PDB file of C-alpha atoms in Angstrom:
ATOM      1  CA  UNK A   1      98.638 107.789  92.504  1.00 60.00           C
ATOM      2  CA  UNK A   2      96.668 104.821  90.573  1.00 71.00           C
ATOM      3  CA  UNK A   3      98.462 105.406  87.387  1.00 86.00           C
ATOM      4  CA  UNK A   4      97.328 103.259  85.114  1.00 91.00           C
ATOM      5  CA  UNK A   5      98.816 102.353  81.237  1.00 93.00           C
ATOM      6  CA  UNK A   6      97.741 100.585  79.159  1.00 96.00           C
ATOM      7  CA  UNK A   7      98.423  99.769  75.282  1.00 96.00           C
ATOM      8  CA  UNK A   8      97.629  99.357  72.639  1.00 97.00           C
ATOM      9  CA  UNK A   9      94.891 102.071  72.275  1.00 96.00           C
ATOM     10  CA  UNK A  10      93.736 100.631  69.131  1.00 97.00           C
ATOM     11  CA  UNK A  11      94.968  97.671  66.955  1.00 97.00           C
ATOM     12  CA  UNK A  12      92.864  96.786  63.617  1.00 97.00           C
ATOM     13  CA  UNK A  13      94.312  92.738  62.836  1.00 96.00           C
ATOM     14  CA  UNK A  14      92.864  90.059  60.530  1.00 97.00           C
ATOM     15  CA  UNK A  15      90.245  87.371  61.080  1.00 97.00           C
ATOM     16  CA  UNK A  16      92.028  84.604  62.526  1.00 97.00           C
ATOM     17  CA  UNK A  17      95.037  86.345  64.086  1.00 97.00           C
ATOM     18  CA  UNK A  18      95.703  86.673  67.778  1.00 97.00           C
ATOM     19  CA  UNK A  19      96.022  90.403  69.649  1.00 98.00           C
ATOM     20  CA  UNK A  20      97.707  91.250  73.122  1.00 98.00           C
ATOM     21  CA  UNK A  21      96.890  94.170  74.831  1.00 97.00           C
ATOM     22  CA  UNK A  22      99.178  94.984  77.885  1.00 97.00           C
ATOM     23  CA  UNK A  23      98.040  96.532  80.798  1.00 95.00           C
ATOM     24  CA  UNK A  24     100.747  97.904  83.516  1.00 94.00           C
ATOM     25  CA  UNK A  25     100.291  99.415  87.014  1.00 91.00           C
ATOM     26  CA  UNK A  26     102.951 102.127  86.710  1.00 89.00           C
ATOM     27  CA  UNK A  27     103.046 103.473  90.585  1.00 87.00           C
ATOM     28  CA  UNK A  28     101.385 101.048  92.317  1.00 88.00           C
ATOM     29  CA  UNK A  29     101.739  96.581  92.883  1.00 90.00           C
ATOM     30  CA  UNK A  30      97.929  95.570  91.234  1.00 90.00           C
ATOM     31  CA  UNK A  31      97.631  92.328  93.232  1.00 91.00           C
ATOM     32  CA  UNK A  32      94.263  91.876  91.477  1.00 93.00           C
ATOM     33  CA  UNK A  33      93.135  92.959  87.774  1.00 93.00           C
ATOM     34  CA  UNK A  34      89.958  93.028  86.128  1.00 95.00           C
ATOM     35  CA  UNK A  35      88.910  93.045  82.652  1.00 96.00           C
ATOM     36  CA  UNK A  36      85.925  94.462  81.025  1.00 96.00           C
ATOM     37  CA  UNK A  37      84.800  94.815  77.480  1.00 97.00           C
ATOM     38  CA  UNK A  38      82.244  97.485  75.755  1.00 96.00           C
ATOM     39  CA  UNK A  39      80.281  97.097  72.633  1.00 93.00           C
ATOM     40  CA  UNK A  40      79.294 100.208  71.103  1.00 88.00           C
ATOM     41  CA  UNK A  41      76.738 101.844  72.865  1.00 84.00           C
ATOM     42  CA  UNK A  42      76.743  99.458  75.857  1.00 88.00           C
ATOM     43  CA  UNK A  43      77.482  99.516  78.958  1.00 88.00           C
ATOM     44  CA  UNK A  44      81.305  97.735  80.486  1.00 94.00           C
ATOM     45  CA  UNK A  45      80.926  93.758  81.295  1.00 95.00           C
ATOM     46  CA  UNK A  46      82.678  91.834  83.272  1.00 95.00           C
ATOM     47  CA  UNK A  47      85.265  89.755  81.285  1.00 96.00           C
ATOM     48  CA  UNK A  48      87.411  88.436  84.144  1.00 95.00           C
ATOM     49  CA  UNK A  49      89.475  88.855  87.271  1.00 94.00           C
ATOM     50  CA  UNK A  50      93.071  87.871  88.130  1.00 90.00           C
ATOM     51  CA  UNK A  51      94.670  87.857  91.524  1.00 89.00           C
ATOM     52  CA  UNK A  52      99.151  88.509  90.531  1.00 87.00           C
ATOM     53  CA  UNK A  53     100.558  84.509  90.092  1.00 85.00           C
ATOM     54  CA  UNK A  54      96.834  83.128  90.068  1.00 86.00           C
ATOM     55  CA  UNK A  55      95.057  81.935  87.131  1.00 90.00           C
ATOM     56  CA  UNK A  56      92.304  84.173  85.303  1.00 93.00           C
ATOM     57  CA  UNK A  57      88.199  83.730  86.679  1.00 94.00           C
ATOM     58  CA  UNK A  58      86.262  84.097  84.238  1.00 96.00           C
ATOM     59  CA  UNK A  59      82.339  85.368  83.797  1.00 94.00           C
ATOM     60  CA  UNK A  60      79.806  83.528  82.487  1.00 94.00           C
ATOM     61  CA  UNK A  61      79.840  83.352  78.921  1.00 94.00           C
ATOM     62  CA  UNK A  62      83.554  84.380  78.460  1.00 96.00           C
ATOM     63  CA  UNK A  63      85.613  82.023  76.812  1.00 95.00           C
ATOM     64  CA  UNK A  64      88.621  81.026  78.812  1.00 94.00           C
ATOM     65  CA  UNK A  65      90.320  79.812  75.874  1.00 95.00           C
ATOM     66  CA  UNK A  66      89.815  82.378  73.500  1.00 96.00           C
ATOM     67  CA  UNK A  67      90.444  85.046  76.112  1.00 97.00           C
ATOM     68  CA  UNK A  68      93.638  84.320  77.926  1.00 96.00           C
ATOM     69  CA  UNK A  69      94.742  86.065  80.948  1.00 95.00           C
ATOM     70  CA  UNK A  70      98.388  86.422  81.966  1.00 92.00           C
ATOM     71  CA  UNK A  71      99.231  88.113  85.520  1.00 91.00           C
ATOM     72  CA  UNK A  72     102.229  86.796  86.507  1.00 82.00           C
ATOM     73  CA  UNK A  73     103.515  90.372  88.025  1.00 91.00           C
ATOM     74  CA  UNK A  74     102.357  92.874  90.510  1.00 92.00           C
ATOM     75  CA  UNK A  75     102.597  96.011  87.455  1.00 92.00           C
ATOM     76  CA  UNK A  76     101.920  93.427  84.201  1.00 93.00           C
ATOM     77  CA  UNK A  77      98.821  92.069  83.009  1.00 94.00           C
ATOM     78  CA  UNK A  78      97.951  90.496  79.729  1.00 95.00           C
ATOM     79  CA  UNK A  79      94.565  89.597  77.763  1.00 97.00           C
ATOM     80  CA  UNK A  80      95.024  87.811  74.479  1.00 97.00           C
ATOM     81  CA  UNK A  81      92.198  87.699  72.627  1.00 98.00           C
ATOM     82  CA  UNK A  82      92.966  84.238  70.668  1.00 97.00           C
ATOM     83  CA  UNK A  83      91.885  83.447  66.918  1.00 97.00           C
ATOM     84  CA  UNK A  84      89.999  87.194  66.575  1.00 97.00           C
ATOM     85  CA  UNK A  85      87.017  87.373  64.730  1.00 97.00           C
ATOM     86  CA  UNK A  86      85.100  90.296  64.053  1.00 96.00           C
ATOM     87  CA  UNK A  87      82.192  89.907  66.694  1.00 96.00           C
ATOM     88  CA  UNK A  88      85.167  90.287  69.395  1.00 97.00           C
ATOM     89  CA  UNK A  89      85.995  93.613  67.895  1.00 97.00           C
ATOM     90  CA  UNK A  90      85.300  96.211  71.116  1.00 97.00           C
ATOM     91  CA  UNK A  91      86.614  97.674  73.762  1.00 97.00           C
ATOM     92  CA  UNK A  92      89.144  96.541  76.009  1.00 98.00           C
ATOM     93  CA  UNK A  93      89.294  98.059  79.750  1.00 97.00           C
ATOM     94  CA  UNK A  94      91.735  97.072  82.618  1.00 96.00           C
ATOM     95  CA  UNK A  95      91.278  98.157  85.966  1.00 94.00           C
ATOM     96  CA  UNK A  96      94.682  97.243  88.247  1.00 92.00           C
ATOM     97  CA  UNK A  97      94.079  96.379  91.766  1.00 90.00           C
ATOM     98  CA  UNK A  98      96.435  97.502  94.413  1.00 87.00           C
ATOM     99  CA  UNK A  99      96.217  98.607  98.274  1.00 83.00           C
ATOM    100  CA  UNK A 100      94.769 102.306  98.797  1.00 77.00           C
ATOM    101  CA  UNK A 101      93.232 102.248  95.028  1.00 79.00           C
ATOM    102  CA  UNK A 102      90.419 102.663  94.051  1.00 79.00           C
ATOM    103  CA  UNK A 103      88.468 101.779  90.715  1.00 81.00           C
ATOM    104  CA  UNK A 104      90.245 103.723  88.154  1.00 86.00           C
ATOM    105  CA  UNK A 105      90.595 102.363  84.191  1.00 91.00           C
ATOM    106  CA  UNK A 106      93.213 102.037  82.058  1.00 92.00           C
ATOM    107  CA  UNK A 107      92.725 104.027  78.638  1.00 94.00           C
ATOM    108  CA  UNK A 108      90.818 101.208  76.764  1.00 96.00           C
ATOM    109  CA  UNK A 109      91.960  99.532  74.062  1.00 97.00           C
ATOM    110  CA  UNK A 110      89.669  99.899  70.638  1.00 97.00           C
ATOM    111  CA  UNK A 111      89.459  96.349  68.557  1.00 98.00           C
ATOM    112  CA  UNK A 112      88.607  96.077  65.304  1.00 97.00           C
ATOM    113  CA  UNK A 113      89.027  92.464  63.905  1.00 97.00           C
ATOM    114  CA  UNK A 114      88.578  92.840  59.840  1.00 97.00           C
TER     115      UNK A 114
ATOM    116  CA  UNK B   1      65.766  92.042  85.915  1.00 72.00           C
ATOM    117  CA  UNK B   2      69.218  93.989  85.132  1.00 82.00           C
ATOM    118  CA  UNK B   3      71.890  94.295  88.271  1.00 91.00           C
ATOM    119  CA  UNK B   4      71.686  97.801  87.820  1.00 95.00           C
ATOM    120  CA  UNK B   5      69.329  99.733  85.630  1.00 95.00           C
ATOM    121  CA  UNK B   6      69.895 103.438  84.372  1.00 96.00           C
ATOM    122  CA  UNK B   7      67.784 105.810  82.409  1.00 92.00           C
ATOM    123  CA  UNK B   8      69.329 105.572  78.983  1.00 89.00           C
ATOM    124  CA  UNK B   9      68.150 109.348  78.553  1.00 90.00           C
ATOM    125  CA  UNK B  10      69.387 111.383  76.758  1.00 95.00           C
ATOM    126  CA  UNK B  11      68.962 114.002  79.711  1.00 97.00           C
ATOM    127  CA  UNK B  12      69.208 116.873  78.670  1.00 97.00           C
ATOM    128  CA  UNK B  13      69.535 120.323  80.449  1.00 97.00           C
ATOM    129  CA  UNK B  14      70.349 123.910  80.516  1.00 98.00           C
ATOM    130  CA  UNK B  15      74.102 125.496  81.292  1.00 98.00           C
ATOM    131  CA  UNK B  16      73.850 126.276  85.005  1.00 98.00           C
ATOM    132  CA  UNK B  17      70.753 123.893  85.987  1.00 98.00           C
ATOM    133  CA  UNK B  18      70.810 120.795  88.205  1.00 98.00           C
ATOM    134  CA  UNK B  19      71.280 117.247  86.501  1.00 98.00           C
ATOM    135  CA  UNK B  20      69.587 114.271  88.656  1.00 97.00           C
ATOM    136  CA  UNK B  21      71.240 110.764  87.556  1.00 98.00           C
ATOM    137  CA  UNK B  22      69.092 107.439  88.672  1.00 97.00           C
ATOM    138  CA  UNK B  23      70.350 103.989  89.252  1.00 97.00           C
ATOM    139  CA  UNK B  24      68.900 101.328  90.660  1.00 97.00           C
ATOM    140  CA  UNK B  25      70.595  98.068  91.776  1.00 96.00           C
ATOM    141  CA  UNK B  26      69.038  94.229  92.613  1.00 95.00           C
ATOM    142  CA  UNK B  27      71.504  93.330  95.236  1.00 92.00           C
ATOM    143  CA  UNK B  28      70.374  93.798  98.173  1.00 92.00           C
ATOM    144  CA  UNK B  29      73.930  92.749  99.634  1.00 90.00           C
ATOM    145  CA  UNK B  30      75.944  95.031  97.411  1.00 92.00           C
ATOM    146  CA  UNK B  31      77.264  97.456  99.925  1.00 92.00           C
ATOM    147  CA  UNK B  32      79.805 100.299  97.249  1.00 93.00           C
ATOM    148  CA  UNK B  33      78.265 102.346  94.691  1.00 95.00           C
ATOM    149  CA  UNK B  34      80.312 104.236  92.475  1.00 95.00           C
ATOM    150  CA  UNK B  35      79.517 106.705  89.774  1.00 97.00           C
ATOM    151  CA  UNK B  36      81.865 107.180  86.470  1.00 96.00           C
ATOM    152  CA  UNK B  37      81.558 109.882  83.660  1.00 97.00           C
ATOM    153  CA  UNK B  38      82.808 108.140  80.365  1.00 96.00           C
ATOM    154  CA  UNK B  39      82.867 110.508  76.955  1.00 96.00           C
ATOM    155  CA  UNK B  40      82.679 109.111  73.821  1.00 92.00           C
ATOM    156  CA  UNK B  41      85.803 106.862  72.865  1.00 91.00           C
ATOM    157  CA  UNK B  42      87.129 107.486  75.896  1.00 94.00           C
ATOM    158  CA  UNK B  43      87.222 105.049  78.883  1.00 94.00           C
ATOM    159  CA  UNK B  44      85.533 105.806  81.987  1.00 94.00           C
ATOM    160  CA  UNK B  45      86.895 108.262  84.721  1.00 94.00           C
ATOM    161  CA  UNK B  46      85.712 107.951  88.651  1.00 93.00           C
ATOM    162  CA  UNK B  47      83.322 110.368  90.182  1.00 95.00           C
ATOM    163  CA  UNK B  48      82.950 109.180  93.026  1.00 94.00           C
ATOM    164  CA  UNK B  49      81.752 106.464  95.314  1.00 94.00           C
ATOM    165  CA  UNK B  50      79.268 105.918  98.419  1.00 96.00           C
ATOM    166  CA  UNK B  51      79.042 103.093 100.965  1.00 94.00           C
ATOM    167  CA  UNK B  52      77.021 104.292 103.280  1.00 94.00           C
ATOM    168  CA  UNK B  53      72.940 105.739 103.235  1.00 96.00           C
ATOM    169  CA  UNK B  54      72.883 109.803 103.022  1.00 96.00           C
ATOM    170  CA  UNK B  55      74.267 111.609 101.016  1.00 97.00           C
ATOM    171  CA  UNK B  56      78.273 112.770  99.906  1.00 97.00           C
ATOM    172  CA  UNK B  57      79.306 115.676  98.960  1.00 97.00           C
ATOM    173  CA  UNK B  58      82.663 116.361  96.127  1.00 96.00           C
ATOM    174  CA  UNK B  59      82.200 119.457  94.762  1.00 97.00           C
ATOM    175  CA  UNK B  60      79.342 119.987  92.533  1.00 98.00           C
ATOM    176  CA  UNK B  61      78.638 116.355  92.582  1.00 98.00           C
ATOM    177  CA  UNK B  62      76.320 114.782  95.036  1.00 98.00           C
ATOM    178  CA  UNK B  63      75.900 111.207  95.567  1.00 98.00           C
ATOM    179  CA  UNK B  64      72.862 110.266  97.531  1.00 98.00           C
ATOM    180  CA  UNK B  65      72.206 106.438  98.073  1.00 97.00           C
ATOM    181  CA  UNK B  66      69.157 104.555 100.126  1.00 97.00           C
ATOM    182  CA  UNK B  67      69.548 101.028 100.949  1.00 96.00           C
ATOM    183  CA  UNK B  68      65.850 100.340 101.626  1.00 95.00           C
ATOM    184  CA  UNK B  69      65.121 101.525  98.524  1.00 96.00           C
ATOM    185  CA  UNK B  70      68.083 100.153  96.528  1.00 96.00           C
ATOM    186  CA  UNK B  71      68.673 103.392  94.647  1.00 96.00           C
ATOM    187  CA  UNK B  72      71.594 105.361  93.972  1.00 98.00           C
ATOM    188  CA  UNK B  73      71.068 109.025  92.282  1.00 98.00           C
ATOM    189  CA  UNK B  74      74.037 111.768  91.437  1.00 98.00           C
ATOM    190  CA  UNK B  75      73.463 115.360  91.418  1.00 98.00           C
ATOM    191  CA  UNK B  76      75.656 117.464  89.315  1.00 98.00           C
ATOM    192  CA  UNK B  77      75.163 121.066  90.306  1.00 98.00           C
ATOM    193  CA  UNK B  78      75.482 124.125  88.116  1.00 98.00           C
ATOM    194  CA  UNK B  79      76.267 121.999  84.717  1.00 98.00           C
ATOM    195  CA  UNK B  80      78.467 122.726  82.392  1.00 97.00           C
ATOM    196  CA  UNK B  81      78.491 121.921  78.530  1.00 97.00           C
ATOM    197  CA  UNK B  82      81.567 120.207  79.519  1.00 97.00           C
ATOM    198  CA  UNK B  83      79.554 117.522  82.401  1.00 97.00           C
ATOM    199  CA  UNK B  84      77.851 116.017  78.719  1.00 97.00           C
ATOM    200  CA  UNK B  85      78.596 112.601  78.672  1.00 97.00           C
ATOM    201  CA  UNK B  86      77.506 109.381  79.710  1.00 97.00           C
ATOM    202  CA  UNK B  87      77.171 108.797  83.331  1.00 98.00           C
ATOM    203  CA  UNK B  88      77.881 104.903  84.399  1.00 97.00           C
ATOM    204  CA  UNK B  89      76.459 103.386  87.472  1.00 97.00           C
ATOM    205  CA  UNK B  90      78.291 100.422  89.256  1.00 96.00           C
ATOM    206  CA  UNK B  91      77.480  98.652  91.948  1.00 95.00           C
ATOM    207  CA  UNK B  92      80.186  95.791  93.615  1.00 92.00           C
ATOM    208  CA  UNK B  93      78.798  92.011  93.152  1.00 89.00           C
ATOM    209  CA  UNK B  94      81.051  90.444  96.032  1.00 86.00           C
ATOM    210  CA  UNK B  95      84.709  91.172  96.525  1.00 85.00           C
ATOM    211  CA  UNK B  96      87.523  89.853  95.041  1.00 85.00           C
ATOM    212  CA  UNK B  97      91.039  89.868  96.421  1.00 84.00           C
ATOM    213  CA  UNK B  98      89.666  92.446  98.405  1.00 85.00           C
ATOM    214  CA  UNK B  99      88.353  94.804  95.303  1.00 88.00           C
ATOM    215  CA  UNK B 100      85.229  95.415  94.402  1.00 86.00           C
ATOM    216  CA  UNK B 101      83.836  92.978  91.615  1.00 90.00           C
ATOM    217  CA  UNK B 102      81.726  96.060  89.715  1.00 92.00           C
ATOM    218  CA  UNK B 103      78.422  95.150  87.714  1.00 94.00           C
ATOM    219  CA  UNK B 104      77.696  98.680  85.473  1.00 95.00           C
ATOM    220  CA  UNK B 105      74.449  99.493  84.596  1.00 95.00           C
ATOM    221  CA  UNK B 106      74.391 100.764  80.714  1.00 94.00           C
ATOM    222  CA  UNK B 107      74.683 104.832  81.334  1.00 96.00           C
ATOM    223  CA  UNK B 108      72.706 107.540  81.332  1.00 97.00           C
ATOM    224  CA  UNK B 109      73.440 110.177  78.797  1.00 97.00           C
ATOM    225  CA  UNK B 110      73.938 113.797  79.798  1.00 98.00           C
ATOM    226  CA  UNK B 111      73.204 116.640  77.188  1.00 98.00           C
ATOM    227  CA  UNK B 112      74.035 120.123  78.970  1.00 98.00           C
ATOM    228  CA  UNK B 113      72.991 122.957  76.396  1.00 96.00           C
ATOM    229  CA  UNK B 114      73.931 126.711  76.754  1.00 92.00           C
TER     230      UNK B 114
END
């Protein structure tokens, strides 16, 4: 169970241009998501959380604008990382919510804004 | 102070020897620990986790936590080259949803030589 997807796995894009990266819940309903992010050689932070139909909390420091959140279904989330520029380039971890999961990660998604 | 503070080693030890992993957390409320291996470019896989003080037992992993103390260690018995890799510590920061919020201290690397 837990199976998680989540694409792309890497996407190189301009300075200036937006990037979705989907994340889907493929056995389970992920009533809550979270969102991390990882510069090389650092450890995972906390982007933001979503409860399914809710809007997006966000961590201190994370821009709510730039980062936007979509979670409108129980196996769908989206993060849009808005007007890229290279010091966003990282990356991108889901982790789908559901009842009897636990803390597993979607494969990442590698960002490199040129 | 960090939320959760790791050794940044790298740790390195012989094929068949016991690895000791450290973390430390500032919480005193956090209540789940959970350990993750991540290897390079990959995204982070679940170990294991511990709620309560003792220790827990998965195979050759051993999770040992103390409340008091605020310390979480994980024993990997009889390593293999294939246990090198970067161990993450997370501890939850409140709940949300009913999930886990988890804070990750920045890894501990793993080097196990033959």
């Amino acid at each position: 169970g837990a199976v998680v997807s989540q694409h792309p796995s890497w996407v190189i894009c301009k300075s200036g241009t937006s990037v979705k990266i989907e994340c889907r819940s493929l056995d389970f309903q992920a009533t809550t998501m979270f969102w991390y992010r990882q510069f090389p050689k650092q450890s995972l932070m906390l982007m933001a959380t979503s409860n399914e139909g809710s809007k997006a909390t966000y961590e201190q420091g994370v821009e709510k604008d730039k980062f936007l959140i979509n979670h409108a279904s129980l196996t769908l989330s989206t993060l849009t990382v808005t007007s890229a520029h290279p010091e966003d380039s990282s990356f991108y971890i889901c982790t789908p919510r559901g009842p009897g999961t636990e803390a597993f990660f979607g494969q990442g998604t590698r960002l490199t804004v040129v | 102070q960090k939320e959760v503070e790791q050794n940044s080693g790298p740790l390195s030890v012989p094929e068949g020897a016991i690895a000791s992993l450290n973390c430390t957390y500032s919480d005193r409320g956090s209540q789940s620990f959970f350990w993750y291996r991540q290897y390079s470019g990959k995204s982070p896989e679940l170990i294991m986790f511990i709620y309560s003080n003792g220790d827990k037992e998965d195979g050759r992993f051993t999770a040992q936590l103390n409340k008091a103390s605020q310390y979480v260690s994980l024993l990997i018995r009889d390593s293999q080259p294939s246990d090198s890799a970067t161990y993450l510590c997370a501890v939850n920061r409140g709940i949300v949803g009913g999930y886990n919020k988890l804070i990750f201290g920045a890894g501990t690397r793993l080097a196990v030589h033959p």
